[in-house]
PDB file of C-alpha atoms in Angstrom:
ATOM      1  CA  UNK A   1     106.562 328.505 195.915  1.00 45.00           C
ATOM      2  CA  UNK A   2     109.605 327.950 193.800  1.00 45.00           C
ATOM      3  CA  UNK A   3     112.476 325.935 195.688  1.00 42.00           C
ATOM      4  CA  UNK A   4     115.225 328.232 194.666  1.00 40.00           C
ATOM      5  CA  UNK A   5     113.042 331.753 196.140  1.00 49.00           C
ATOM      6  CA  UNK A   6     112.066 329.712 199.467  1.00 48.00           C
ATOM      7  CA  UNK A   7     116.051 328.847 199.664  1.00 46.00           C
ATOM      8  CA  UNK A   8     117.257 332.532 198.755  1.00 45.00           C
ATOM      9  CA  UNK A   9     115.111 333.630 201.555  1.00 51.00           C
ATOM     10  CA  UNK A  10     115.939 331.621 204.357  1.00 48.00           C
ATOM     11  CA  UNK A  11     119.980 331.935 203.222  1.00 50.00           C
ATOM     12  CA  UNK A  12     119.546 335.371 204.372  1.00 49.00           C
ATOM     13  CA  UNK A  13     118.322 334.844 207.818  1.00 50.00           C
ATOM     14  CA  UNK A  14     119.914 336.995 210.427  1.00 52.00           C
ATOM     15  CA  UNK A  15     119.840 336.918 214.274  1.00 51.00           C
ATOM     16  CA  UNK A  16     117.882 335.491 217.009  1.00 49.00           C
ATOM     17  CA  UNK A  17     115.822 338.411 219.202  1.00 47.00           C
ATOM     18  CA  UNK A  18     116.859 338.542 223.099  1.00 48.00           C
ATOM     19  CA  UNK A  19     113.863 337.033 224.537  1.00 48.00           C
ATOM     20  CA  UNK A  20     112.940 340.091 226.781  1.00 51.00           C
ATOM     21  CA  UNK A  21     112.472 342.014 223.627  1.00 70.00           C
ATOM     22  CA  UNK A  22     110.501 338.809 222.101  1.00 87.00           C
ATOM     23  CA  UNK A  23     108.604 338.205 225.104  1.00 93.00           C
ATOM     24  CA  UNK A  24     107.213 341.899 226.563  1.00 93.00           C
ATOM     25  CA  UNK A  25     105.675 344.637 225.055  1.00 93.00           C
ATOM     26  CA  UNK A  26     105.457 348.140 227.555  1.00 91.00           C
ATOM     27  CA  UNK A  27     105.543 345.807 230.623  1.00 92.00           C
ATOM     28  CA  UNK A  28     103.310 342.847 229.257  1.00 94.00           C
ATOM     29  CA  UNK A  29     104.625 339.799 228.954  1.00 95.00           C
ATOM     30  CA  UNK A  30     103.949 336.438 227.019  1.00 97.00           C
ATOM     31  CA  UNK A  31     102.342 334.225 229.818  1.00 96.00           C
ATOM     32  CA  UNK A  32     101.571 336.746 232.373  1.00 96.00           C
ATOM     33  CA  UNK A  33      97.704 336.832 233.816  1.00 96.00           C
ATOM     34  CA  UNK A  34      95.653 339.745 232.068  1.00 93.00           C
ATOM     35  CA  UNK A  35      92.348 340.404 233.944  1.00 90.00           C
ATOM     36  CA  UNK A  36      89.948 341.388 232.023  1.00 84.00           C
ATOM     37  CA  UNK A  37      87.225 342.570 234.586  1.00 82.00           C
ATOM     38  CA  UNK A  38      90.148 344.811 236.042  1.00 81.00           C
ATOM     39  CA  UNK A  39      91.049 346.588 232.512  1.00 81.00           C
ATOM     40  CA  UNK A  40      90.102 350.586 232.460  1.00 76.00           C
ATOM     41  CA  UNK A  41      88.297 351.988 230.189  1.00 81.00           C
ATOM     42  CA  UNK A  42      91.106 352.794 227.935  1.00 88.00           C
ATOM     43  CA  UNK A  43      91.489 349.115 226.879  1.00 91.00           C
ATOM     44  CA  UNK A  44      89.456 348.225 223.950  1.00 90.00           C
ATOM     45  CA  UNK A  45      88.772 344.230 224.269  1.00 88.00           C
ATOM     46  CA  UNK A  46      86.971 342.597 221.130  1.00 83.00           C
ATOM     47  CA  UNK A  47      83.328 341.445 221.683  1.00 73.00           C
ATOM     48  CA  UNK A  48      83.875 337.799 221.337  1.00 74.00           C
ATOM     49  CA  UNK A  49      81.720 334.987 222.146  1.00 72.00           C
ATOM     50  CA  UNK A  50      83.694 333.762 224.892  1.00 79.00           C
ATOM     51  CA  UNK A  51      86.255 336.718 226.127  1.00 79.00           C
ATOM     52  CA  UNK A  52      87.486 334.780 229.236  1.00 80.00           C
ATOM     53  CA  UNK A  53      88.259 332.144 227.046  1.00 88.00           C
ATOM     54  CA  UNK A  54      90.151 333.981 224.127  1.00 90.00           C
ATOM     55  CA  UNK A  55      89.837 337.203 222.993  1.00 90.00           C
ATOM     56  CA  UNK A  56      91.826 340.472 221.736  1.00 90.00           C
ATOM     57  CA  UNK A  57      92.578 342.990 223.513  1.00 92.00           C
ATOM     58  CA  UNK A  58      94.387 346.732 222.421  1.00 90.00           C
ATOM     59  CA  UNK A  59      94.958 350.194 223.630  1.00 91.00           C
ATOM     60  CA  UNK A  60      96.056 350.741 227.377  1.00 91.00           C
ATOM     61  CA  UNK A  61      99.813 351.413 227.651  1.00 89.00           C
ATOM     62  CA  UNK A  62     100.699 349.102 224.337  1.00 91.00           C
ATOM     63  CA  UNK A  63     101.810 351.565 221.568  1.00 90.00           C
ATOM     64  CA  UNK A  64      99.748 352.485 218.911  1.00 87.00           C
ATOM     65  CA  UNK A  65      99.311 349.514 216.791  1.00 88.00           C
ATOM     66  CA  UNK A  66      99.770 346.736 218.999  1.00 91.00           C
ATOM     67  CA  UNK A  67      97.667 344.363 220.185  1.00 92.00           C
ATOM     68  CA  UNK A  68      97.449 341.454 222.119  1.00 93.00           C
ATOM     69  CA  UNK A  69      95.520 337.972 222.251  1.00 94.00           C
ATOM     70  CA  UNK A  70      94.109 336.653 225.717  1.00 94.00           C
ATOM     71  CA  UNK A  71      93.623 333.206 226.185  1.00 93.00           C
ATOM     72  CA  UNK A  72      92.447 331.498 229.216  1.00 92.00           C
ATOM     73  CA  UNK A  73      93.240 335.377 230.870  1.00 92.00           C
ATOM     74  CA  UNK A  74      96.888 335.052 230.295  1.00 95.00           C
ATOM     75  CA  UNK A  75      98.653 336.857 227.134  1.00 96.00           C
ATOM     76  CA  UNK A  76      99.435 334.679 224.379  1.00 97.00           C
ATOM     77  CA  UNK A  77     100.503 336.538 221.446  1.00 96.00           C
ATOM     78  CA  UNK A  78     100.928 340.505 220.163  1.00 95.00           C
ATOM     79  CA  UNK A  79     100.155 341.158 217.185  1.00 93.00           C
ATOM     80  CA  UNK A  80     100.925 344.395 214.581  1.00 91.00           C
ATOM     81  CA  UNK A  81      98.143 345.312 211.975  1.00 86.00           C
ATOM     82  CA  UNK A  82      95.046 343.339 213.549  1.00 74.00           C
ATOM     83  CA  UNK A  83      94.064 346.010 215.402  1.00 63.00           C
ATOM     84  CA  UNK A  84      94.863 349.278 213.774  1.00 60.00           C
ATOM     85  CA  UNK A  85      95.834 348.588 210.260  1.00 59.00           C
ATOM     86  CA  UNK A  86      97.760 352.559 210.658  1.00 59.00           C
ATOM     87  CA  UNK A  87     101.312 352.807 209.874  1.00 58.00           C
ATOM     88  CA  UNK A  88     101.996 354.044 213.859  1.00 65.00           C
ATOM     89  CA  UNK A  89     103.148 350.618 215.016  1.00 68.00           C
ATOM     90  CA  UNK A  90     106.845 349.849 216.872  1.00 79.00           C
ATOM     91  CA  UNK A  91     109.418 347.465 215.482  1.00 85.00           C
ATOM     92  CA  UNK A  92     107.939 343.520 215.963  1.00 92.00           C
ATOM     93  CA  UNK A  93     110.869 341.455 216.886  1.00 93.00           C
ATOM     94  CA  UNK A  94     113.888 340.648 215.193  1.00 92.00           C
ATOM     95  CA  UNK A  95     113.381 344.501 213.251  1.00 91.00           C
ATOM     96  CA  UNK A  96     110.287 343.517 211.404  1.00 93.00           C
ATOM     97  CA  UNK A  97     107.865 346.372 210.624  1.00 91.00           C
ATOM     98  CA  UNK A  98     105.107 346.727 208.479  1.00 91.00           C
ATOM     99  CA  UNK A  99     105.451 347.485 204.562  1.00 91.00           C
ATOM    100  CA  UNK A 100     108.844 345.630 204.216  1.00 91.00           C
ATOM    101  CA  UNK A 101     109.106 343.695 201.457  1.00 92.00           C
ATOM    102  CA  UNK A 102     109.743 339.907 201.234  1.00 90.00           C
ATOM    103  CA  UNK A 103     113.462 340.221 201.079  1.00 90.00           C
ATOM    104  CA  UNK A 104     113.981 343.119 203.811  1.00 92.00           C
ATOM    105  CA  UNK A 105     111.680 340.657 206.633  1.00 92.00           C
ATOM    106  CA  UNK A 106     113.546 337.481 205.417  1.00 89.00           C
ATOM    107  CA  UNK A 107     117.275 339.613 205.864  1.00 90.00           C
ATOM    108  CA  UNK A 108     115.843 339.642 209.697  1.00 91.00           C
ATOM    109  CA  UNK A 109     114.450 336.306 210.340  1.00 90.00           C
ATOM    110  CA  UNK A 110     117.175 333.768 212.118  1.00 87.00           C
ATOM    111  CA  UNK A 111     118.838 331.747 210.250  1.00 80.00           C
ATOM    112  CA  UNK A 112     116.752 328.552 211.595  1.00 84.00           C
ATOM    113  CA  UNK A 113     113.222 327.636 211.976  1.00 85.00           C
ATOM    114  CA  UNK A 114     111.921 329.459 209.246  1.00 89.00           C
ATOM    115  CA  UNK A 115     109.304 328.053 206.833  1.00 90.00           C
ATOM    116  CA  UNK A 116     107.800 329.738 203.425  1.00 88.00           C
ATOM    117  CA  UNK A 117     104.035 329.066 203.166  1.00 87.00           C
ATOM    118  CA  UNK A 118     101.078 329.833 200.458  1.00 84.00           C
ATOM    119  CA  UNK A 119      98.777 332.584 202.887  1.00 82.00           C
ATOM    120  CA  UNK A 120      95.469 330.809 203.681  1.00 78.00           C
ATOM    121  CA  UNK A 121      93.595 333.815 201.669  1.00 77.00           C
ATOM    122  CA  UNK A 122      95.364 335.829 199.446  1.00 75.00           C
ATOM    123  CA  UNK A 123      97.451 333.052 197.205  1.00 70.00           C
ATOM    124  CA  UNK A 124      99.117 334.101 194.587  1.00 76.00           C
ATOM    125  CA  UNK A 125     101.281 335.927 195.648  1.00 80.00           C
ATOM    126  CA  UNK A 126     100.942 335.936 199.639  1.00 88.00           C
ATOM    127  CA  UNK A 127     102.820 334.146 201.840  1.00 90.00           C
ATOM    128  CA  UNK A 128     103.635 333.748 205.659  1.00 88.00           C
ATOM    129  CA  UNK A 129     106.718 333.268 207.025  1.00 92.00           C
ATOM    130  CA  UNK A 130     106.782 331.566 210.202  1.00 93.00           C
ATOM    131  CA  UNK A 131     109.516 330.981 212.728  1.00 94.00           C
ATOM    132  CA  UNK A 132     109.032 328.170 215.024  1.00 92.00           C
ATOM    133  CA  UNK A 133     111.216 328.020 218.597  1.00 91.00           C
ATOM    134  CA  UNK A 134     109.261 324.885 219.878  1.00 89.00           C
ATOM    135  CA  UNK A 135     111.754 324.299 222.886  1.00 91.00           C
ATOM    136  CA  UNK A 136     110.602 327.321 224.366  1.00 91.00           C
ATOM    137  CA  UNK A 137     107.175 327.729 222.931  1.00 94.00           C
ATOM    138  CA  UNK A 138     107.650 330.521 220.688  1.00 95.00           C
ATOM    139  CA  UNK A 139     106.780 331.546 217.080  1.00 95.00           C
ATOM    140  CA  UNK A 140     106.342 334.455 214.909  1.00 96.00           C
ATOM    141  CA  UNK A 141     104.292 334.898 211.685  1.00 94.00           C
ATOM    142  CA  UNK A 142     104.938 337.453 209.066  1.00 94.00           C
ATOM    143  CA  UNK A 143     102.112 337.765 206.531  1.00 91.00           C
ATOM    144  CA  UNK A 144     102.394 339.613 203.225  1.00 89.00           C
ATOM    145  CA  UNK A 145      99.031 338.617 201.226  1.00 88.00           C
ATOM    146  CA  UNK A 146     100.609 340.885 198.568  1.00 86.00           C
ATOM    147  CA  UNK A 147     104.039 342.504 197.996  1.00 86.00           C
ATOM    148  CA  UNK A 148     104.738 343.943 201.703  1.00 90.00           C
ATOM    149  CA  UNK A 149     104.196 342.407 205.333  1.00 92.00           C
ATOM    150  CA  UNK A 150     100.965 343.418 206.561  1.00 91.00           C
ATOM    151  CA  UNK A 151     100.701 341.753 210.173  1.00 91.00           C
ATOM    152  CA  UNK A 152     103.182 340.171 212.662  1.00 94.00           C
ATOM    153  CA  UNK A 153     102.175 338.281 214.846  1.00 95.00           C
ATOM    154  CA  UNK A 154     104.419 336.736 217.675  1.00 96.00           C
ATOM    155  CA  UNK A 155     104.573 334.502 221.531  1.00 96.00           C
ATOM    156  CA  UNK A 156     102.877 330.715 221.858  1.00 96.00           C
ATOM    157  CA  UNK A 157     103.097 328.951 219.099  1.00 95.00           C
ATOM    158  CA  UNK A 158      99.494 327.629 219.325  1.00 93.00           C
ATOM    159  CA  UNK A 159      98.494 331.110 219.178  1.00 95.00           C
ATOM    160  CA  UNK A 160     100.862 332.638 216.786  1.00 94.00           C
ATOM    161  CA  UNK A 161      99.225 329.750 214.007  1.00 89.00           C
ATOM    162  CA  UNK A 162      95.266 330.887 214.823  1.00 87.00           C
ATOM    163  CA  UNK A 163      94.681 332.822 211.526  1.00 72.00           C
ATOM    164  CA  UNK A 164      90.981 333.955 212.273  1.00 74.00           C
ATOM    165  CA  UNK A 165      90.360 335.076 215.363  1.00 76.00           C
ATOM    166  CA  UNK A 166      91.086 332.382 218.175  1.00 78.00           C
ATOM    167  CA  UNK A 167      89.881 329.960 215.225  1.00 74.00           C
TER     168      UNK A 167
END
C-alpha cells in the first residue's frame, strides 16, 4: 500500500468507543461464560470439530447479523458479515457498518492503533484495518477485500486476528 494513502487514512481517525458499547452486544459480553449445552434451540452454533474448544455461534437475542466466536466457552469476539452476509446488521463499534467505503470506516477509527494491511485473500485491492488496544486486550478488524467493508470483527485480540475459522 502506498505510504501517502496508509497516512491519509489514519490522519482521519476519530474517537475511541466507550467500552460498554465495545464490549456487549444485547447483554453478551466479551469474556463472559457462554454454555453451549444450555443454548435453545434458537441459537445456531457452527458444526466444528471441537465446539467446546472454539466455535461460532449466532441467532438467540443478538440482532440480525451478528455473531459471536466461543472459545474455551467464554465469548471472544462478534463479528458482522460471517454469519449472515444480509445488509440487516447494527452499527459495529466506533459507527462502522457494512458497505462503507475505505475513507468513511477510516473517518471512524481512533486516531491510534490503527494499521493498513494487504487482506490475506483478496489482494489487490483488499485490505484490513486493524485497531489494536493491547493494554486491555482489545482489537477490531475491518475487512474490505474490494471497495466496501464486508466484515467487522471485534473483542480479544487473539481472536479478532483468526482469519479462518478459529485457524
Amino acid at each position: 500500500m502506498p505510504a501517502a494513502l496508509a497516512s491519509l487514512l489514519l490522519a482521519l481517525g476519530g474517537v475511541a468507543a466507550p467500552a460498554q458499547t465495545f464490549d456487549c452486544v444485547a447483554g453478551l459480553c466479551i469474556g463472559q461464560p457462554f454454555d453451549l449445552a444450555a443454548a435453545r434451540d434458537d441459537w445456531q452454533v457452527e458444526d466444528w470439530p471441537d465446539p467446546d474448544q472454539c466455535t461460532q455461534v449466532s441467532g438467540g437475542h443478538l440482532p440480525a447479523g451478528v455473531g459471536m466466536m466461543l472459545q474455551d466457552g467464554r465469548i471472544a469476539r462478534f463479528e458482522i458479515g460471517l454469519s449472515d452476509p444480509g445488509d440487516a446488521a447494527p452499527e459495529a463499534p466506533f459507527g462502522l457498518r457494512r458497505g462503507m467505503s475505505l475513507t468513511e470506516a477510516g473517518i471512524r477509527l481512533p486516531d491510534e492503533g490503527v494499521e493498513v494491511d494487504m487482506h490475506k485473500y483478496s489482494w489487490p485491492p483488499g485490505l484490513y484495518l486493524d485497531w489494536l488496544d493491547a493494554a486491555h486486550d482489545r482489537a477490531l478488524r475491518v475487512e474490505l477485500p474490494g471497495a466496501e467493508v464486508e466484515v467487522i470483527l471485534w473483542g480479544r485480540v487473539e481472536a479478532v486476528q483468526l482469519s479462518e475459522g478459529c485457524v
